[in-house]
Each structure stands twice: as structure tokens, then as C-alpha cells.
mmCIF file of the C-alpha atoms, coordinates in Angstrom:
data_MODEL
# 
_entry.id   MODEL 
# 
loop_
_atom_site.group_PDB 
_atom_site.id 
_atom_site.type_symbol 
_atom_site.label_atom_id 
_atom_site.label_alt_id 
_atom_site.label_comp_id 
_atom_site.label_asym_id 
_atom_site.label_entity_id 
_atom_site.label_seq_id 
_atom_site.pdbx_PDB_ins_code 
_atom_site.Cartn_x 
_atom_site.Cartn_y 
_atom_site.Cartn_z 
_atom_site.occupancy 
_atom_site.B_iso_or_equiv 
_atom_site.pdbx_formal_charge 
_atom_site.auth_seq_id 
_atom_site.auth_comp_id 
_atom_site.auth_asym_id 
_atom_site.auth_atom_id 
_atom_site.pdbx_PDB_model_num 
ATOM 1   C CA . ASN A 1 1   ? -126.201 -31.466 -20.755 1.00 0.00 ? 1   ASN A CA 1 
ATOM 2   C CA . SER A 1 2   ? -128.425 -28.421 -20.846 1.00 0.00 ? 2   SER A CA 1 
ATOM 3   C CA . ALA A 1 3   ? -131.155 -27.983 -18.234 1.00 0.00 ? 3   ALA A CA 1 
ATOM 4   C CA . VAL A 1 4   ? -133.715 -27.087 -20.912 1.00 0.00 ? 4   VAL A CA 1 
ATOM 5   C CA . SER A 1 5   ? -133.733 -25.987 -24.517 1.00 0.00 ? 5   SER A CA 1 
ATOM 6   C CA . GLY A 1 6   ? -135.397 -22.913 -25.966 1.00 0.00 ? 6   GLY A CA 1 
ATOM 7   C CA . GLY A 1 7   ? -135.122 -19.342 -24.744 1.00 0.00 ? 7   GLY A CA 1 
ATOM 8   C CA . PHE A 1 8   ? -132.447 -18.844 -22.100 1.00 0.00 ? 8   PHE A CA 1 
ATOM 9   C CA . THR A 1 9   ? -130.384 -22.004 -21.692 1.00 0.00 ? 9   THR A CA 1 
ATOM 10  C CA . ALA A 1 10  ? -128.311 -22.984 -18.662 1.00 0.00 ? 10  ALA A CA 1 
ATOM 11  C CA . ALA A 1 11  ? -125.679 -24.297 -21.012 1.00 0.00 ? 11  ALA A CA 1 
ATOM 12  C CA . ASN A 1 12  ? -123.621 -26.563 -18.773 1.00 0.00 ? 12  ASN A CA 1 
ATOM 13  C CA . SER A 1 13  ? -124.084 -29.025 -15.960 1.00 0.00 ? 13  SER A CA 1 
ATOM 14  C CA . LEU A 1 14  ? -121.763 -30.947 -13.696 1.00 0.00 ? 14  LEU A CA 1 
ATOM 15  C CA . MET A 1 15  ? -122.146 -34.720 -13.357 1.00 0.00 ? 15  MET A CA 1 
ATOM 16  C CA . PHE A 1 16  ? -121.763 -36.245 -9.900  1.00 0.00 ? 16  PHE A CA 1 
ATOM 17  C CA . ALA A 1 17  ? -121.132 -40.021 -9.927  1.00 0.00 ? 17  ALA A CA 1 
ATOM 18  C CA . SER A 1 18  ? -121.456 -41.137 -6.305  1.00 0.00 ? 18  SER A CA 1 
ATOM 19  C CA . GLY A 1 19  ? -118.994 -44.000 -6.738  1.00 0.00 ? 19  GLY A CA 1 
ATOM 20  C CA . ASP A 1 20  ? -116.266 -41.433 -7.435  1.00 0.00 ? 20  ASP A CA 1 
ATOM 21  C CA . SER A 1 21  ? -116.911 -39.582 -4.139  1.00 0.00 ? 21  SER A CA 1 
ATOM 22  C CA . PRO A 1 22  ? -117.415 -36.238 -5.949  1.00 0.00 ? 22  PRO A CA 1 
ATOM 23  C CA . ARG A 1 23  ? -117.897 -32.916 -4.174  1.00 0.00 ? 23  ARG A CA 1 
ATOM 24  C CA . LEU A 1 24  ? -117.186 -29.212 -4.421  1.00 0.00 ? 24  LEU A CA 1 
ATOM 25  C CA . THR A 1 25  ? -115.947 -27.408 -1.322  1.00 0.00 ? 25  THR A CA 1 
ATOM 26  C CA . ARG A 1 26  ? -115.453 -23.846 -0.188  1.00 0.00 ? 26  ARG A CA 1 
ATOM 27  C CA . SER A 1 27  ? -114.108 -22.612 3.124   1.00 0.00 ? 27  SER A CA 1 
ATOM 28  C CA . GLY A 1 28  ? -116.318 -20.693 5.499   1.00 0.00 ? 28  GLY A CA 1 
ATOM 29  C CA . ALA A 1 29  ? -116.906 -16.952 5.178   1.00 0.00 ? 29  ALA A CA 1 
ATOM 30  C CA . THR A 1 30  ? -118.861 -14.340 7.094   1.00 0.00 ? 30  THR A CA 1 
ATOM 31  C CA . PRO A 1 31  ? -122.272 -13.974 5.421   1.00 0.00 ? 31  PRO A CA 1 
ATOM 32  C CA . THR A 1 32  ? -123.828 -10.620 4.586   1.00 0.00 ? 32  THR A CA 1 
ATOM 33  C CA . SER A 1 33  ? -126.728 -11.724 6.742   1.00 0.00 ? 33  SER A CA 1 
ATOM 34  C CA . PRO A 1 34  ? -127.118 -15.013 8.670   1.00 0.00 ? 34  PRO A CA 1 
ATOM 35  C CA . GLN A 1 35  ? -130.872 -14.340 8.648   1.00 0.00 ? 35  GLN A CA 1 
ATOM 36  C CA . LYS A 1 36  ? -131.476 -14.033 4.884   1.00 0.00 ? 36  LYS A CA 1 
ATOM 37  C CA . ALA A 1 37  ? -130.370 -16.262 2.019   1.00 0.00 ? 37  ALA A CA 1 
ATOM 38  C CA . THR A 1 38  ? -131.700 -18.004 -1.075  1.00 0.00 ? 38  THR A CA 1 
ATOM 39  C CA . MET A 1 39  ? -130.359 -21.110 -2.796  1.00 0.00 ? 39  MET A CA 1 
ATOM 40  C CA . SER A 1 40  ? -131.449 -22.450 -6.164  1.00 0.00 ? 40  SER A CA 1 
ATOM 41  C CA . PHE A 1 41  ? -130.393 -25.684 -7.859  1.00 0.00 ? 41  PHE A CA 1 
ATOM 42  C CA . TRP A 1 42  ? -131.336 -27.295 -11.156 1.00 0.00 ? 42  TRP A CA 1 
ATOM 43  C CA . ILE A 1 43  ? -130.979 -31.018 -10.507 1.00 0.00 ? 43  ILE A CA 1 
ATOM 44  C CA . LYS A 1 44  ? -131.392 -34.192 -12.531 1.00 0.00 ? 44  LYS A CA 1 
ATOM 45  C CA . ARG A 1 45  ? -131.154 -37.316 -10.381 1.00 0.00 ? 45  ARG A CA 1 
ATOM 46  C CA . SER A 1 46  ? -129.468 -40.551 -11.445 1.00 0.00 ? 46  SER A CA 1 
ATOM 47  C CA . GLY A 1 47  ? -129.380 -42.665 -8.293  1.00 0.00 ? 47  GLY A CA 1 
ATOM 48  C CA . LEU A 1 48  ? -132.329 -43.227 -5.965  1.00 0.00 ? 48  LEU A CA 1 
ATOM 49  C CA . GLY A 1 49  ? -132.966 -44.861 -2.601  1.00 0.00 ? 49  GLY A CA 1 
ATOM 50  C CA . SER A 1 50  ? -129.994 -43.491 -0.672  1.00 0.00 ? 50  SER A CA 1 
ATOM 51  C CA . ALA A 1 51  ? -129.194 -40.377 1.332   1.00 0.00 ? 51  ALA A CA 1 
ATOM 52  C CA . GLN A 1 52  ? -127.679 -37.770 -0.991  1.00 0.00 ? 52  GLN A CA 1 
ATOM 53  C CA . LEU A 1 53  ? -126.538 -34.272 -0.094  1.00 0.00 ? 53  LEU A CA 1 
ATOM 54  C CA . ILE A 1 54  ? -127.129 -31.314 -2.382  1.00 0.00 ? 54  ILE A CA 1 
ATOM 55  C CA . VAL A 1 55  ? -125.387 -28.719 -0.193  1.00 0.00 ? 55  VAL A CA 1 
ATOM 56  C CA . ASP A 1 56  ? -124.094 -28.723 3.372   1.00 0.00 ? 56  ASP A CA 1 
ATOM 57  C CA . TRP A 1 57  ? -122.867 -25.821 5.507   1.00 0.00 ? 57  TRP A CA 1 
ATOM 58  C CA . TYR A 1 58  ? -121.033 -28.040 7.973   1.00 0.00 ? 58  TYR A CA 1 
ATOM 59  C CA . GLU A 1 59  ? -119.403 -27.135 11.266  1.00 0.00 ? 59  GLU A CA 1 
ATOM 60  C CA . ASP A 1 60  ? -119.634 -30.620 12.758  1.00 0.00 ? 60  ASP A CA 1 
ATOM 61  C CA . SER A 1 61  ? -122.124 -33.488 13.048  1.00 0.00 ? 61  SER A CA 1 
ATOM 62  C CA . ILE A 1 62  ? -124.471 -31.533 15.345  1.00 0.00 ? 62  ILE A CA 1 
ATOM 63  C CA . ASN A 1 63  ? -124.060 -28.044 13.869  1.00 0.00 ? 63  ASN A CA 1 
ATOM 64  C CA . PHE A 1 64  ? -124.990 -27.614 10.195  1.00 0.00 ? 64  PHE A CA 1 
ATOM 65  C CA . THR A 1 65  ? -127.454 -26.350 7.591   1.00 0.00 ? 65  THR A CA 1 
ATOM 66  C CA . ARG A 1 66  ? -128.119 -28.724 4.681   1.00 0.00 ? 66  ARG A CA 1 
ATOM 67  C CA . LEU A 1 67  ? -130.372 -29.627 1.775   1.00 0.00 ? 67  LEU A CA 1 
ATOM 68  C CA . SER A 1 68  ? -130.583 -33.311 0.888   1.00 0.00 ? 68  SER A CA 1 
ATOM 69  C CA . PHE A 1 69  ? -132.593 -36.310 -0.262  1.00 0.00 ? 69  PHE A CA 1 
ATOM 70  C CA . ASN A 1 70  ? -133.048 -39.148 2.220   1.00 0.00 ? 70  ASN A CA 1 
ATOM 71  C CA . ASP A 1 71  ? -133.176 -42.867 1.419   1.00 0.00 ? 71  ASP A CA 1 
ATOM 72  C CA . ALA A 1 72  ? -136.946 -42.597 0.809   1.00 0.00 ? 72  ALA A CA 1 
ATOM 73  C CA . ASP A 1 73  ? -136.283 -39.932 -1.887  1.00 0.00 ? 73  ASP A CA 1 
ATOM 74  C CA . VAL A 1 74  ? -137.974 -37.103 -0.009  1.00 0.00 ? 74  VAL A CA 1 
ATOM 75  C CA . LEU A 1 75  ? -136.356 -33.671 0.149   1.00 0.00 ? 75  LEU A CA 1 
ATOM 76  C CA . ILE A 1 76  ? -135.161 -32.270 3.472   1.00 0.00 ? 76  ILE A CA 1 
ATOM 77  C CA . PHE A 1 77  ? -133.895 -28.824 4.411   1.00 0.00 ? 77  PHE A CA 1 
ATOM 78  C CA . LEU A 1 78  ? -132.491 -29.087 7.934   1.00 0.00 ? 78  LEU A CA 1 
ATOM 79  C CA . SER A 1 79  ? -130.611 -26.793 10.310  1.00 0.00 ? 79  SER A CA 1 
ATOM 80  C CA . LYS A 1 80  ? -129.205 -27.918 13.661  1.00 0.00 ? 80  LYS A CA 1 
ATOM 81  C CA . ASP A 1 81  ? -127.444 -26.088 16.471  1.00 0.00 ? 81  ASP A CA 1 
ATOM 82  C CA . GLY A 1 82  ? -125.880 -28.244 19.166  1.00 0.00 ? 82  GLY A CA 1 
ATOM 83  C CA . ASP A 1 83  ? -127.968 -31.194 17.900  1.00 0.00 ? 83  ASP A CA 1 
ATOM 84  C CA . SER A 1 84  ? -131.198 -29.207 18.355  1.00 0.00 ? 84  SER A CA 1 
ATOM 85  C CA . VAL A 1 85  ? -133.307 -28.618 15.243  1.00 0.00 ? 85  VAL A CA 1 
ATOM 86  C CA . TYR A 1 86  ? -134.194 -24.968 14.714  1.00 0.00 ? 86  TYR A CA 1 
ATOM 87  C CA . GLY A 1 87  ? -135.382 -25.217 11.110  1.00 0.00 ? 87  GLY A CA 1 
ATOM 88  C CA . GLN A 1 88  ? -136.702 -28.136 9.057   1.00 0.00 ? 88  GLN A CA 1 
ATOM 89  C CA . LEU A 1 89  ? -138.793 -28.705 5.950   1.00 0.00 ? 89  LEU A CA 1 
ATOM 90  C CA . THR A 1 90  ? -139.336 -32.361 4.987   1.00 0.00 ? 90  THR A CA 1 
ATOM 91  C CA . THR A 1 91  ? -141.540 -32.918 1.957   1.00 0.00 ? 91  THR A CA 1 
ATOM 92  C CA . ASN A 1 92  ? -144.332 -35.458 1.750   1.00 0.00 ? 92  ASN A CA 1 
ATOM 93  C CA . ARG A 1 93  ? -143.736 -35.861 -1.974  1.00 0.00 ? 93  ARG A CA 1 
ATOM 94  C CA . VAL A 1 94  ? -140.957 -38.044 -3.340  1.00 0.00 ? 94  VAL A CA 1 
ATOM 95  C CA . PHE A 1 95  ? -138.477 -37.203 -6.100  1.00 0.00 ? 95  PHE A CA 1 
ATOM 96  C CA . ARG A 1 96  ? -137.945 -40.297 -8.237  1.00 0.00 ? 96  ARG A CA 1 
ATOM 97  C CA . ASP A 1 97  ? -138.108 -39.010 -11.813 1.00 0.00 ? 97  ASP A CA 1 
ATOM 98  C CA . THR A 1 98  ? -134.646 -39.581 -13.271 1.00 0.00 ? 98  THR A CA 1 
ATOM 99  C CA . ASN A 1 99  ? -135.651 -38.190 -16.679 1.00 0.00 ? 99  ASN A CA 1 
ATOM 100 C CA . ALA A 1 100 ? -136.654 -34.674 -15.634 1.00 0.00 ? 100 ALA A CA 1 
ATOM 101 C CA . TRP A 1 101 ? -134.864 -31.644 -14.222 1.00 0.00 ? 101 TRP A CA 1 
ATOM 102 C CA . TYR A 1 102 ? -136.052 -30.308 -10.868 1.00 0.00 ? 102 TYR A CA 1 
ATOM 103 C CA . ASN A 1 103 ? -135.522 -26.692 -9.878  1.00 0.00 ? 103 ASN A CA 1 
ATOM 104 C CA . ILE A 1 104 ? -135.274 -26.617 -6.079  1.00 0.00 ? 104 ILE A CA 1 
ATOM 105 C CA . ILE A 1 105 ? -135.293 -23.264 -4.298  1.00 0.00 ? 105 ILE A CA 1 
ATOM 106 C CA . VAL A 1 106 ? -135.071 -22.563 -0.564  1.00 0.00 ? 106 VAL A CA 1 
ATOM 107 C CA . ALA A 1 107 ? -135.620 -18.928 0.437   1.00 0.00 ? 107 ALA A CA 1 
ATOM 108 C CA . ILE A 1 108 ? -134.951 -17.774 4.006   1.00 0.00 ? 108 ILE A CA 1 
ATOM 109 C CA . ASP A 1 109 ? -135.748 -14.582 5.904   1.00 0.00 ? 109 ASP A CA 1 
ATOM 110 C CA . THR A 1 110 ? -136.060 -15.081 9.638   1.00 0.00 ? 110 THR A CA 1 
ATOM 111 C CA . THR A 1 111 ? -136.860 -11.396 10.207  1.00 0.00 ? 111 THR A CA 1 
ATOM 112 C CA . GLN A 1 112 ? -140.375 -12.053 8.865   1.00 0.00 ? 112 GLN A CA 1 
ATOM 113 C CA . GLY A 1 113 ? -143.121 -11.647 11.469  1.00 0.00 ? 113 GLY A CA 1 
ATOM 114 C CA . THR A 1 114 ? -145.204 -14.477 9.978   1.00 0.00 ? 114 THR A CA 1 
ATOM 115 C CA . ALA A 1 115 ? -143.511 -17.783 10.800  1.00 0.00 ? 115 ALA A CA 1 
ATOM 116 C CA . SER A 1 116 ? -144.486 -19.533 7.560   1.00 0.00 ? 116 SER A CA 1 
ATOM 117 C CA . ASN A 1 117 ? -142.677 -16.841 5.554   1.00 0.00 ? 117 ASN A CA 1 
ATOM 118 C CA . ARG A 1 118 ? -139.306 -17.432 7.226   1.00 0.00 ? 118 ARG A CA 1 
ATOM 119 C CA . MET A 1 119 ? -138.438 -20.559 5.210   1.00 0.00 ? 119 MET A CA 1 
ATOM 120 C CA . LYS A 1 120 ? -139.999 -21.199 1.816   1.00 0.00 ? 120 LYS A CA 1 
ATOM 121 C CA . MET A 1 121 ? -139.377 -24.059 -0.592  1.00 0.00 ? 121 MET A CA 1 
ATOM 122 C CA . TYR A 1 122 ? -140.229 -24.016 -4.304  1.00 0.00 ? 122 TYR A CA 1 
ATOM 123 C CA . ILE A 1 123 ? -140.190 -26.955 -6.710  1.00 0.00 ? 123 ILE A CA 1 
ATOM 124 C CA . ASN A 1 124 ? -140.294 -26.048 -10.398 1.00 0.00 ? 124 ASN A CA 1 
ATOM 125 C CA . GLY A 1 125 ? -141.705 -22.617 -9.660  1.00 0.00 ? 125 GLY A CA 1 
ATOM 126 C CA . VAL A 1 126 ? -144.480 -23.727 -7.284  1.00 0.00 ? 126 VAL A CA 1 
ATOM 127 C CA . GLN A 1 127 ? -144.269 -23.205 -3.530  1.00 0.00 ? 127 GLN A CA 1 
ATOM 128 C CA . GLU A 1 128 ? -144.212 -26.487 -1.626  1.00 0.00 ? 128 GLU A CA 1 
ATOM 129 C CA . THR A 1 129 ? -146.775 -26.499 1.198   1.00 0.00 ? 129 THR A CA 1 
ATOM 130 C CA . SER A 1 130 ? -147.141 -30.200 2.094   1.00 0.00 ? 130 SER A CA 1 
ATOM 131 C CA . PHE A 1 131 ? -144.534 -31.274 4.640   1.00 0.00 ? 131 PHE A CA 1 
ATOM 132 C CA . SER A 1 132 ? -144.300 -34.267 6.947   1.00 0.00 ? 132 SER A CA 1 
ATOM 133 C CA . THR A 1 133 ? -142.178 -32.036 9.190   1.00 0.00 ? 133 THR A CA 1 
ATOM 134 C CA . GLU A 1 134 ? -142.262 -28.249 9.205   1.00 0.00 ? 134 GLU A CA 1 
ATOM 135 C CA . THR A 1 135 ? -140.243 -26.497 11.897  1.00 0.00 ? 135 THR A CA 1 
ATOM 136 C CA . GLN A 1 136 ? -139.995 -22.793 11.195  1.00 0.00 ? 136 GLN A CA 1 
ATOM 137 C CA . PRO A 1 137 ? -137.186 -20.902 12.943  1.00 0.00 ? 137 PRO A CA 1 
ATOM 138 C CA . THR A 1 138 ? -137.865 -18.324 15.616  1.00 0.00 ? 138 THR A CA 1 
ATOM 139 C CA . GLN A 1 139 ? -137.898 -14.718 14.477  1.00 0.00 ? 139 GLN A CA 1 
ATOM 140 C CA . ASN A 1 140 ? -134.434 -13.273 13.777  1.00 0.00 ? 140 ASN A CA 1 
ATOM 141 C CA . ARG A 1 141 ? -132.768 -16.665 14.133  1.00 0.00 ? 141 ARG A CA 1 
ATOM 142 C CA . ASN A 1 142 ? -129.257 -16.859 12.646  1.00 0.00 ? 142 ASN A CA 1 
ATOM 143 C CA . PHE A 1 143 ? -128.481 -19.711 10.246  1.00 0.00 ? 143 PHE A CA 1 
ATOM 144 C CA . LYS A 1 144 ? -125.107 -21.408 9.974   1.00 0.00 ? 144 LYS A CA 1 
ATOM 145 C CA . PHE A 1 145 ? -124.058 -19.921 6.651   1.00 0.00 ? 145 PHE A CA 1 
ATOM 146 C CA . ASP A 1 146 ? -120.569 -19.083 7.946   1.00 0.00 ? 146 ASP A CA 1 
ATOM 147 C CA . ALA A 1 147 ? -119.414 -22.708 8.021   1.00 0.00 ? 147 ALA A CA 1 
ATOM 148 C CA . GLY A 1 148 ? -117.527 -24.396 5.194   1.00 0.00 ? 148 GLY A CA 1 
ATOM 149 C CA . LYS A 1 149 ? -119.782 -25.313 2.289   1.00 0.00 ? 149 LYS A CA 1 
ATOM 150 C CA . THR A 1 150 ? -119.847 -28.643 0.444   1.00 0.00 ? 150 THR A CA 1 
ATOM 151 C CA . VAL A 1 151 ? -121.884 -29.237 -2.727  1.00 0.00 ? 151 VAL A CA 1 
ATOM 152 C CA . GLY A 1 152 ? -122.652 -32.851 -3.652  1.00 0.00 ? 152 GLY A CA 1 
ATOM 153 C CA . ALA A 1 153 ? -121.745 -34.442 -0.309  1.00 0.00 ? 153 ALA A CA 1 
ATOM 154 C CA . ASN A 1 154 ? -122.022 -33.861 3.416   1.00 0.00 ? 154 ASN A CA 1 
ATOM 155 C CA . GLY A 1 155 ? -119.307 -31.983 5.238   1.00 0.00 ? 155 GLY A CA 1 
ATOM 156 C CA . ALA A 1 156 ? -117.780 -35.224 6.488   1.00 0.00 ? 156 ALA A CA 1 
ATOM 157 C CA . ALA A 1 157 ? -117.335 -36.386 2.858   1.00 0.00 ? 157 ALA A CA 1 
ATOM 158 C CA . GLY A 1 158 ? -120.172 -38.886 2.637   1.00 0.00 ? 158 GLY A CA 1 
ATOM 159 C CA . GLU A 1 159 ? -123.711 -39.295 1.258   1.00 0.00 ? 159 GLU A CA 1 
ATOM 160 C CA . PHE A 1 160 ? -122.582 -38.308 -2.228  1.00 0.00 ? 160 PHE A CA 1 
ATOM 161 C CA . PHE A 1 161 ? -125.016 -36.930 -4.786  1.00 0.00 ? 161 PHE A CA 1 
ATOM 162 C CA . ASP A 1 162 ? -125.735 -38.994 -7.905  1.00 0.00 ? 162 ASP A CA 1 
ATOM 163 C CA . GLY A 1 163 ? -126.810 -37.005 -10.959 1.00 0.00 ? 163 GLY A CA 1 
ATOM 164 C CA . TYR A 1 164 ? -126.437 -33.603 -12.595 1.00 0.00 ? 164 TYR A CA 1 
ATOM 165 C CA . MET A 1 165 ? -126.480 -30.079 -11.205 1.00 0.00 ? 165 MET A CA 1 
ATOM 166 C CA . SER A 1 166 ? -126.776 -26.896 -13.232 1.00 0.00 ? 166 SER A CA 1 
ATOM 167 C CA . GLU A 1 167 ? -127.218 -23.180 -12.490 1.00 0.00 ? 167 GLU A CA 1 
ATOM 168 C CA . VAL A 1 168 ? -126.321 -23.486 -8.797  1.00 0.00 ? 168 VAL A CA 1 
ATOM 169 C CA . VAL A 1 169 ? -127.029 -20.168 -7.064  1.00 0.00 ? 169 VAL A CA 1 
ATOM 170 C CA . TYR A 1 170 ? -126.512 -18.936 -3.517  1.00 0.00 ? 170 TYR A CA 1 
ATOM 171 C CA . ALA A 1 171 ? -127.777 -15.388 -2.934  1.00 0.00 ? 171 ALA A CA 1 
ATOM 172 C CA . ASP A 1 172 ? -126.361 -14.139 0.354   1.00 0.00 ? 172 ASP A CA 1 
ATOM 173 C CA . GLY A 1 173 ? -128.415 -11.608 2.293   1.00 0.00 ? 173 GLY A CA 1 
ATOM 174 C CA . THR A 1 174 ? -131.685 -11.720 0.313   1.00 0.00 ? 174 THR A CA 1 
ATOM 175 C CA . GLN A 1 175 ? -134.860 -13.813 0.260   1.00 0.00 ? 175 GLN A CA 1 
ATOM 176 C CA . ASN A 1 176 ? -135.517 -14.012 -3.462  1.00 0.00 ? 176 ASN A CA 1 
ATOM 177 C CA . ALA A 1 177 ? -138.724 -14.877 -5.278  1.00 0.00 ? 177 ALA A CA 1 
ATOM 178 C CA . GLN A 1 178 ? -138.772 -18.040 -7.392  1.00 0.00 ? 178 GLN A CA 1 
ATOM 179 C CA . THR A 1 179 ? -139.292 -15.851 -10.448 1.00 0.00 ? 179 THR A CA 1 
ATOM 180 C CA . ASP A 1 180 ? -135.727 -14.551 -10.027 1.00 0.00 ? 180 ASP A CA 1 
ATOM 181 C CA . PHE A 1 181 ? -134.489 -17.987 -11.128 1.00 0.00 ? 181 PHE A CA 1 
ATOM 182 C CA . GLY A 1 182 ? -137.051 -19.284 -13.592 1.00 0.00 ? 182 GLY A CA 1 
ATOM 183 C CA . GLU A 1 183 ? -140.250 -18.697 -15.520 1.00 0.00 ? 183 GLU A CA 1 
ATOM 184 C CA . PHE A 1 184 ? -143.096 -20.698 -17.003 1.00 0.00 ? 184 PHE A CA 1 
ATOM 185 C CA . GLU A 1 185 ? -142.869 -21.142 -20.758 1.00 0.00 ? 185 GLU A CA 1 
ATOM 186 C CA . GLU A 1 186 ? -145.897 -19.501 -22.340 1.00 0.00 ? 186 GLU A CA 1 
ATOM 187 C CA . ASP A 1 187 ? -146.885 -22.339 -24.669 1.00 0.00 ? 187 ASP A CA 1 
ATOM 188 C CA . SER A 1 188 ? -145.943 -25.477 -22.734 1.00 0.00 ? 188 SER A CA 1 
ATOM 189 C CA . GLY A 1 189 ? -146.270 -24.220 -19.167 1.00 0.00 ? 189 GLY A CA 1 
ATOM 190 C CA . ILE A 1 190 ? -142.923 -25.857 -18.367 1.00 0.00 ? 190 ILE A CA 1 
ATOM 191 C CA . TRP A 1 191 ? -140.763 -24.168 -15.724 1.00 0.00 ? 191 TRP A CA 1 
ATOM 192 C CA . LYS A 1 192 ? -137.465 -23.147 -17.312 1.00 0.00 ? 192 LYS A CA 1 
ATOM 193 C CA . PRO A 1 193 ? -134.367 -21.280 -16.101 1.00 0.00 ? 193 PRO A CA 1 
ATOM 194 C CA . LYS A 1 194 ? -133.705 -17.615 -16.707 1.00 0.00 ? 194 LYS A CA 1 
ATOM 195 C CA . SER A 1 195 ? -130.535 -15.593 -16.530 1.00 0.00 ? 195 SER A CA 1 
ATOM 196 C CA . VAL A 1 196 ? -129.463 -14.797 -12.974 1.00 0.00 ? 196 VAL A CA 1 
ATOM 197 C CA . SER A 1 197 ? -126.791 -12.322 -14.045 1.00 0.00 ? 197 SER A CA 1 
ATOM 198 C CA . GLY A 1 198 ? -128.792 -9.415  -12.668 1.00 0.00 ? 198 GLY A CA 1 
ATOM 199 C CA . LEU A 1 199 ? -129.079 -10.781 -9.107  1.00 0.00 ? 199 LEU A CA 1 
ATOM 200 C CA . THR A 1 200 ? -127.100 -9.435  -6.158  1.00 0.00 ? 200 THR A CA 1 
ATOM 201 C CA . PHE A 1 201 ? -124.963 -12.174 -4.605  1.00 0.00 ? 201 PHE A CA 1 
# 
């Protein structure tokens, strides 16, 4: 299934059926910078009302960085160190449209002097500003991007994602703008993907 049609097309997607316990894994690696990173996902949900992981940098149950939906279908970006939260964005809005693609971007740069610029979240090209919980990291805080990475489940192999993912991007060492991953179609105003081949990873 293509994310969108017309113009640049993200031609393929991967289907995650939670009943099959699907996930992609990669062992840990030293990041270019533990203070700067951007992740972008095109997602189409199939199952609702349960905790579902999009990506999880997992050391153990009290040390991780993850992006997920909870059982109320809100989106959470959460980082913990020794069971203490040092970064969290929990949306007020819910994500229950199983017919549409969502482009979810989280852009991090903890070297920023203004706290609200250290973690940014974009949904379909628009910065999300309404959060039930917003805990910005302290300046120059290191994130746990050196742990093993799991896409579509948590690091303990649970909370499996249900739906499609396409054009999954992790840019190590840069806080990218949302316009590096998508653009608004001139006629319809719909947010659509663009080629990411020119980005530095």
C-alpha cells in the first residue's frame, strides 16, 4: 500500500498484525549525537484501544526512549533514566482514524537554550502544541539512542503495533524540520511525503 498517490510516492509499506507478534530489531550502536535526532513515520492504524509501540530504544524496563500509542489512543514520546522521566510529550488529541495515514515526526535537540525547542512533535506537517503532559529535557541532556532499537513492539517483545508503516526515518545527529519529510499539496492542502534521499543519516 502506498502512503499517498500523486507526486512523490512512498511506494511500499510494511503491515504489522499484532496477533503475529511482529517487530523489527537492530542492536545498539553509538549515536553521532545523543543530544540530537529526528524520527519520522508514516503510519496507518488498524487496531485501536490498546498500547502499541512504534519504536523503542530499550535498555531495560526503567531505561528507554520510546514512541507509542496508549490504550486511550493518545500518542506518547517518553524517555526514562533509572525510572525517572526526563522527557515526555503526551498528546491531548486521540488518533482513531483507521482510514488515513498519519505522518508523525519527533525532532530533538537538547542543546537548544529555549526549553520548548528541545523536543518537537509534528503531526501531518503541523507542530503539536497541546499536551496533557509536557516534560522538556534539561539543556544538553543525553537521550538513550545507543540502546537496541525495536520497531513495532517494545524492547521486551510486547505491545505490538497493529497497522502499516511506511517511509520510516531516523536521522542521527540532526534536528530536522518537518519539511524535510513532507510537503503540503498545492491544490488539496494534504500533507504528503517527499523524497528523503538527500538527508544526512
